Amino acid sequence: PAAPATPAAPAAPETPAADSIVLSVGTLGLADQSYAAGTKTVGGASFEFIQMGNYGDGLQMRDKDGKTTTLWNTSAFAKPIAKIELVYSDTKSTYDNPDAVIFTFGNAMGEATYTTKLSITAGVKTYTITPDSETYTFFKMEHDLGYTMYWDSIKVYYEGNGTTTPDTPDTPD
């Protein structure tokens, strides 16, 4: 008699594309007790930063010695940016600071297609910046205060992975 057929192994499920990346002290590789400039790849995207610090309270940003903290991606994201969510350090207080951070979005590095400012409110820890278009694959974040700010994380969400509402087809009258 013939041997029973061995069933084929089920195909491994495809790994869904990441819907976001998280920038933090750890993912940017910031050393303790210093401010630095550097380059780091996170989630397949390359980033550069200047005047970014790590003194135990998250990503520290400041203006000092003629340098302003700036963070930007140097390679295009695989998908457009849906939004950027920033979480302020739990160990630090927030204060009313209008226009605390400048965000610039574009479709090429250094392109300034859309610019907006983030204002910080006393007691609020989570902030969201949403660009005016669903096409931008580059952003730059620039500190715009004369004193230090502290972020636990900066999360960049991509379009198309549950971050947008699908279009509803038109219905006839």
XYZ file of N, CA and C in Angstrom:
519
model
N 0.817 -1.191 0.000
C 0.000 0.000 0.000
C 0.860 1.253 0.000
N 0.333 2.258 -0.578
C 1.051 3.535 -0.662
C 1.006 4.244 0.687
N 2.098 4.938 1.002
C 2.167 5.696 2.253
C 1.223 6.884 2.161
N 0.591 7.233 3.286
C -0.309 8.393 3.234
C 0.468 9.656 2.885
N -0.191 10.509 2.175
C 0.444 11.781 1.780
C 0.637 12.648 3.010
N 1.806 13.291 3.064
C 2.085 14.213 4.163
C 1.522 15.574 3.790
N 0.645 16.108 4.662
C 0.092 17.431 4.296
C 1.188 18.483 4.261
N 1.024 19.411 3.356
C 1.997 20.505 3.231
C 1.876 21.409 4.455
N 2.993 21.907 4.886
C 3.000 22.840 6.023
C 2.285 24.117 5.607
N 1.488 24.673 6.507
C 0.814 25.935 6.143
C 1.836 27.026 5.890
N 1.485 27.897 4.965
C 2.392 29.011 4.657
C 2.484 29.930 5.871
N 3.675 30.404 6.121
C 3.869 31.338 7.238
C 3.152 32.630 6.915
N 2.453 33.188 7.891
C 1.772 34.456 7.608
C 2.779 35.546 7.308
N 2.384 36.437 6.420
C 3.271 37.554 6.107
C 3.343 38.486 7.301
N 4.519 38.996 7.551
C 4.679 39.965 8.629
C 4.177 41.306 8.125
N 3.208 41.885 8.816
C 2.706 43.176 8.332
C 3.783 44.242 8.422
N 3.719 45.200 7.517
C 4.674 46.304 7.556
C 4.456 47.094 8.838
N 5.525 47.598 9.384
C 5.416 48.391 10.614
C 4.534 49.603 10.349
N 3.713 49.942 11.330
C 2.854 51.107 11.168
C 3.444 52.340 11.835
N 4.586 52.162 12.515
C 5.201 53.302 13.184
C 6.630 52.968 13.588
N 7.361 54.001 13.962
C 8.671 53.826 14.590
C 8.707 54.730 15.816
N 9.514 54.335 16.786
C 9.623 55.099 18.022
C 11.048 55.611 18.170
N 11.166 56.907 18.345
C 12.457 57.535 18.606
C 12.526 57.823 20.097
N 13.588 57.337 20.726
C 13.764 57.507 22.171
C 15.258 57.543 22.466
N 15.599 57.722 23.727
C 17.008 57.695 24.134
C 17.654 56.391 23.665
N 16.940 55.275 23.870
C 17.478 53.963 23.492
C 17.605 53.754 21.995
N 16.545 54.086 21.229
C 16.613 53.825 19.790
C 17.577 54.765 19.075
N 17.815 55.943 19.640
C 18.797 56.857 19.042
C 20.203 56.639 19.591
N 20.331 55.741 20.570
C 21.652 55.391 21.091
C 22.364 56.530 21.793
N 21.625 57.349 22.542
C 22.246 58.488 23.216
C 22.956 58.046 24.489
N 24.192 58.443 24.639
C 24.981 58.118 25.828
C 24.506 58.949 27.008
N 24.695 58.411 28.208
C 24.306 59.128 29.426
C 25.147 60.378 29.634
N 24.504 61.381 30.210
C 25.174 62.598 30.673
C 25.916 63.359 29.578
N 25.285 63.445 28.393
C 25.924 64.222 27.331
C 24.898 64.699 26.311
N 25.243 65.761 25.612
C 24.505 66.210 24.438
C 25.334 65.807 23.242
N 24.666 65.408 22.159
C 25.417 64.870 21.036
C 24.799 65.260 19.704
N 25.586 65.078 18.675
C 25.130 65.110 17.296
C 25.416 63.722 16.753
N 24.575 63.239 15.861
C 24.835 61.903 15.351
C 23.889 61.485 14.262
N 24.088 60.248 13.829
C 23.276 59.595 12.812
C 22.882 58.237 13.346
N 21.629 57.841 13.137
C 21.147 56.557 13.630
C 20.056 56.059 12.706
N 20.022 54.747 12.474
C 18.943 54.126 11.705
C 17.971 53.494 12.683
N 16.697 53.828 12.535
C 15.638 53.317 13.394
C 14.506 52.857 12.486
N 14.111 51.593 12.614
C 13.004 51.079 11.814
C 13.213 51.218 10.321
N 14.453 51.107 9.862
C 14.756 51.193 8.445
C 14.938 52.603 7.916
N 14.715 53.619 8.737
C 14.888 55.012 8.304
C 16.116 55.607 8.987
N 16.849 56.422 8.255
C 18.037 57.066 8.803
C 17.672 58.448 9.337
N 18.237 58.774 10.490
C 17.989 60.049 11.149
C 19.305 60.711 11.473
N 19.284 62.039 11.487
C 20.398 62.826 12.010
C 19.838 63.732 13.082
N 20.702 64.101 14.025
C 20.281 65.005 15.081
C 21.479 65.803 15.557
N 21.193 66.993 16.089
C 22.217 67.800 16.745
C 21.655 68.262 18.083
N 22.527 68.445 19.040
C 22.189 68.989 20.360
C 21.077 68.182 21.051
N 21.130 66.832 20.912
C 20.166 65.947 21.571
C 20.853 65.366 22.795
N 20.178 65.422 23.956
C 20.811 64.997 25.196
C 20.112 63.859 25.897
N 20.858 63.256 26.833
C 20.331 62.181 27.677
C 20.903 62.366 29.082
N 20.086 62.907 29.953
C 20.489 63.066 31.348
C 19.508 62.360 32.276
N 18.841 61.316 31.762
C 17.960 60.505 32.580
C 16.496 60.888 32.567
N 16.115 61.911 31.802
C 14.717 62.343 31.755
C 14.169 62.325 30.332
N 14.616 61.401 29.518
C 14.146 61.313 28.142
C 15.039 62.070 27.179
N 14.528 62.259 25.952
C 15.244 63.019 24.929
C 15.232 64.488 25.332
N 16.392 65.022 25.617
C 16.468 66.413 26.052
C 16.848 67.298 24.875
N 16.095 68.384 24.739
C 16.310 69.335 23.651
C 16.571 70.705 24.243
N 17.488 71.443 23.625
C 17.835 72.761 24.164
C 18.459 73.644 23.095
N 18.585 74.924 23.433
C 19.344 75.906 22.663
C 20.515 76.294 23.547
N 21.728 76.042 23.104
C 22.887 76.408 23.919
C 24.137 76.417 23.044
N 25.059 77.305 23.392
C 26.339 77.404 22.688
C 26.145 77.570 21.181
N 25.103 78.317 20.792
C 24.858 78.568 19.375
C 24.261 77.394 18.624
N 23.825 76.351 19.341
C 23.248 75.169 18.700
C 21.821 74.974 19.198
N 20.940 74.580 18.290
C 19.548 74.292 18.617
C 19.284 72.828 18.320
N 18.607 72.127 19.238
C 18.284 70.730 18.992
C 17.427 70.619 17.741
N 17.866 69.761 16.826
C 17.144 69.487 15.589
C 17.241 67.991 15.320
N 16.130 67.400 14.873
C 16.044 65.978 14.536
C 15.339 65.865 13.194
N 15.901 65.082 12.254
C 15.282 64.932 10.947
C 15.643 63.587 10.340
N 14.769 63.093 9.436
C 15.105 61.852 8.730
C 15.846 62.201 7.443
N 16.884 61.395 7.153
C 17.713 61.635 5.976
C 17.421 60.657 4.859
N 16.574 59.664 5.121
C 16.087 58.768 4.076
C 14.568 58.790 4.141
N 13.939 58.655 2.974
C 12.474 58.710 2.927
C 11.884 57.528 3.675
N 10.782 57.771 4.393
C 10.041 56.676 5.001
C 9.421 55.846 3.889
N 9.210 54.545 4.142
C 8.618 53.647 3.155
C 7.185 54.047 2.826
N 6.508 54.670 3.782
C 5.136 55.137 3.591
C 5.047 56.571 4.094
N 4.077 57.332 3.604
C 3.925 58.712 4.076
C 3.594 58.792 5.563
N 3.892 59.944 6.143
C 3.657 60.190 7.569
C 2.177 60.506 7.793
N 1.533 59.755 8.702
C 0.144 60.026 9.063
C 0.085 61.053 10.194
N 0.962 60.870 11.181
C 1.010 61.789 12.320
C 2.268 61.511 13.118
N 2.612 62.444 13.988
C 3.726 62.270 14.921
C 3.160 62.506 16.314
N 3.399 61.530 17.190
C 2.924 61.625 18.567
C 4.122 61.791 19.486
N 4.071 62.799 20.348
C 5.160 63.080 21.274
C 4.653 62.905 22.694
N 5.439 62.206 23.520
C 5.069 62.001 24.918
C 6.127 62.672 25.780
N 5.685 63.650 26.573
C 6.588 64.407 27.439
C 6.985 63.557 28.646
N 8.180 63.748 29.154
C 8.701 62.960 30.269
C 7.801 63.030 31.501
N 7.526 61.854 32.094
C 6.736 61.797 33.327
C 7.466 62.424 34.507
N 8.788 62.537 34.399
C 9.566 63.072 35.521
C 9.674 64.597 35.494
N 9.178 65.222 34.440
C 9.284 66.673 34.288
C 7.912 67.313 34.136
N 7.783 68.537 34.605
C 6.542 69.279 34.469
C 6.497 69.973 33.116
N 5.286 70.103 32.591
C 5.102 70.896 31.375
C 4.517 72.252 31.765
N 4.807 73.229 30.953
C 4.345 74.591 31.189
C 3.744 75.125 29.894
N 2.996 76.200 29.975
C 2.451 76.821 28.773
C 3.595 77.432 27.979
N 3.850 76.869 26.804
C 4.921 77.342 25.934
C 4.411 77.404 24.503
N 3.949 78.568 24.044
C 3.491 78.652 22.661
C 4.650 78.479 21.690
N 4.373 77.801 20.606
C 5.360 77.631 19.529
C 6.674 77.046 20.020
N 6.593 75.979 20.820
C 7.777 75.390 21.437
C 8.627 74.573 20.476
N 7.990 73.947 19.476
C 8.715 73.078 18.551
C 8.210 73.357 17.139
N 9.136 73.497 16.198
C 8.785 73.717 14.793
C 8.876 72.378 14.063
N 7.830 72.013 13.331
C 7.821 70.809 12.503
C 7.732 71.230 11.047
N 8.598 70.657 10.217
C 8.582 70.902 8.785
C 8.418 69.554 8.092
N 7.500 69.484 7.116
C 7.245 68.262 6.367
C 7.499 68.510 4.894
N 7.911 67.451 4.174
C 8.123 67.550 2.736
C 8.282 66.181 2.113
N 8.518 66.192 0.796
C 8.691 64.947 0.052
C 10.136 64.686 -0.332
N 11.027 65.546 0.109
C 12.460 65.367 -0.103
C 13.168 65.961 1.103
N 14.345 65.434 1.408
C 15.084 65.944 2.556
C 15.360 67.433 2.363
N 15.075 68.220 3.384
C 15.304 69.654 3.335
C 14.194 70.445 2.679
N 13.204 69.758 2.099
C 12.084 70.442 1.462
C 11.104 70.917 2.525
N 10.667 72.147 2.431
C 9.731 72.710 3.408
C 8.386 72.952 2.744
N 7.599 71.893 2.578
C 6.289 72.013 1.950
C 5.244 72.503 2.942
N 5.330 72.019 4.186
C 4.361 72.394 5.216
C 5.109 72.574 6.527
N 4.865 73.679 7.206
C 5.494 73.957 8.496
C 4.408 74.309 9.502
N 4.538 73.768 10.711
C 3.607 74.064 11.786
C 4.380 74.104 13.097
N 3.784 74.687 14.122
C 4.436 74.749 15.422
C 3.601 74.023 16.464
N 4.272 73.374 17.388
C 3.639 72.685 18.502
C 3.736 73.574 19.729
N 2.600 73.817 20.364
C 2.581 74.564 21.617
C 2.360 73.587 22.758
N 3.078 73.780 23.852
C 2.991 72.917 25.024
C 2.049 73.570 26.036
N 1.240 72.752 26.715
C 0.274 73.235 27.695
C 0.578 72.633 29.058
N 0.518 73.441 30.093
C 0.792 72.975 31.457
C -0.032 71.736 31.771
N 0.644 70.696 32.267
C -0.017 69.474 32.689
C -0.275 68.455 31.599
N -0.199 68.839 30.329
C -0.466 67.908 29.232
C 0.824 67.172 28.877
N 0.739 65.850 28.719
C 1.938 65.045 28.456
C 2.009 64.482 27.042
N 0.876 64.341 26.337
C 0.885 63.742 25.004
C 0.387 64.748 23.980
N 1.125 64.862 22.859
C 0.814 65.811 21.802
C 0.855 65.092 20.460
N 0.031 65.551 19.516
C 0.006 64.962 18.178
C 0.124 66.069 17.144
N 1.000 65.848 16.173
C 1.155 66.738 15.026
C 0.717 65.957 13.796
N -0.217 66.513 13.030
C -0.700 65.861 11.814
C -0.394 66.777 10.633
N 0.362 66.273 9.640
C 0.660 67.126 8.490
C -0.596 67.431 7.679
N -0.515 68.433 6.821
C -1.668 68.856 6.030
C -1.889 68.015 4.778
N -1.041 67.018 4.538
C -1.147 66.157 3.358
C -0.784 64.731 3.744
N -1.270 63.783 2.976
C -0.976 62.371 3.243
C 0.160 61.858 2.370
N 1.067 62.735 1.940
C 2.127 62.306 1.025
C 3.541 62.487 1.567
N 3.725 63.219 2.634
C 5.075 63.574 3.077
C 5.839 62.368 3.622
N 7.079 62.239 3.206
C 7.938 61.145 3.671
C 9.161 61.652 4.434
N 9.228 62.962 4.650
C 10.320 63.554 5.422
C 9.750 64.540 6.437
N 10.442 64.648 7.587
C 10.087 65.670 8.559
C 11.349 66.163 9.252
N 11.244 67.359 9.801
C 12.306 67.924 10.637
C 11.628 68.516 11.857
N 12.213 68.281 13.003
C 11.700 68.791 14.271
C 12.784 69.665 14.869
N 12.430 70.914 15.195
C 13.420 71.853 15.722
C 12.905 72.517 16.992
N 13.688 72.403 18.041
C 13.375 73.028 19.332
C 13.363 74.537 19.140
N 12.402 75.238 19.769
C 12.298 76.676 19.551
C 12.109 77.449 20.859
N 12.772 76.999 21.926
C 12.690 77.670 23.220
C 14.086 77.983 23.726
N 14.180 78.846 24.702
C 15.473 79.177 25.279
C 15.851 78.277 26.437
N 15.096 77.242 26.695
C 15.402 76.321 27.801
C 15.096 74.892 27.373
N 15.410 73.949 28.224
C 15.352 72.529 27.892
C 13.937 71.959 27.937
N 13.663 71.016 27.016
C 12.436 70.220 26.995
C 12.841 68.750 27.062
N 11.924 67.888 27.524
C 12.240 66.474 27.759
C 11.140 65.582 27.180
N 11.456 64.743 26.203
C 10.479 63.845 25.575
C 10.824 62.393 25.881
N 9.843 61.623 26.399
C 10.051 60.180 26.577
C 10.145 59.496 25.227
N 9.259 59.885 24.304
C 9.277 59.254 22.982
C 8.671 60.183 21.940
N 9.101 59.943 20.708
C 8.557 60.607 19.534
C 8.203 59.467 18.586
N 6.911 59.272 18.347
C 6.453 58.142 17.538
C 5.916 58.655 16.209
N 6.494 58.140 15.110
C 6.076 58.519 13.766
C 5.175 57.409 13.237
N 3.905 57.743 12.947
C 2.947 56.790 12.386
C 2.912 56.954 10.875
N 2.793 55.825 10.160
C 2.714 55.843 8.704
C 1.270 55.733 8.241
N 0.987 56.253 7.054
C -0.333 56.131 6.431
C -0.587 54.681 6.033
N -1.873 54.316 6.023
C -2.266 53.034 5.447
C -2.214 51.828 6.355
N -1.837 51.966 7.589
C -1.805 50.813 8.491
C -2.728 51.056 9.677
N -4.001 51.307 9.377
C -4.960 51.516 10.438
C -4.966 52.922 11.004
N -4.213 53.825 10.390
C -4.153 55.173 10.932
C -5.112 56.118 10.222
N -5.700 55.651 9.106
C -6.620 56.513 8.381
C -7.955 55.809 8.224
N -8.986 56.569 7.983
C -10.317 56.014 7.765
C -10.496 55.781 6.273
N -10.945 54.554 5.873
C -11.122 54.317 4.437
C -12.233 55.199 3.870
N -12.101 55.534 2.587
C -13.138 56.329 1.927
C -14.415 55.510 1.838
N -15.547 56.170 2.023
C -16.843 55.520 1.875
C -17.333 55.779 0.474
N -17.760 54.722 -0.253
C -18.222 54.974 -1.636
C -19.472 55.847 -1.630
N -19.598 56.637 -2.678
C -20.788 57.475 -2.811
C -22.008 56.578 -3.033
N -23.136 56.985 -2.501
C -24.374 56.227 -2.709
C -25.270 57.033 -3.643
N -25.974 56.334 -4.529
C -26.844 57.078 -5.459
C -27.978 57.751 -4.713
N -28.462 58.870 -5.239
C -29.587 59.587 -4.611
C -30.890 58.877 -4.865
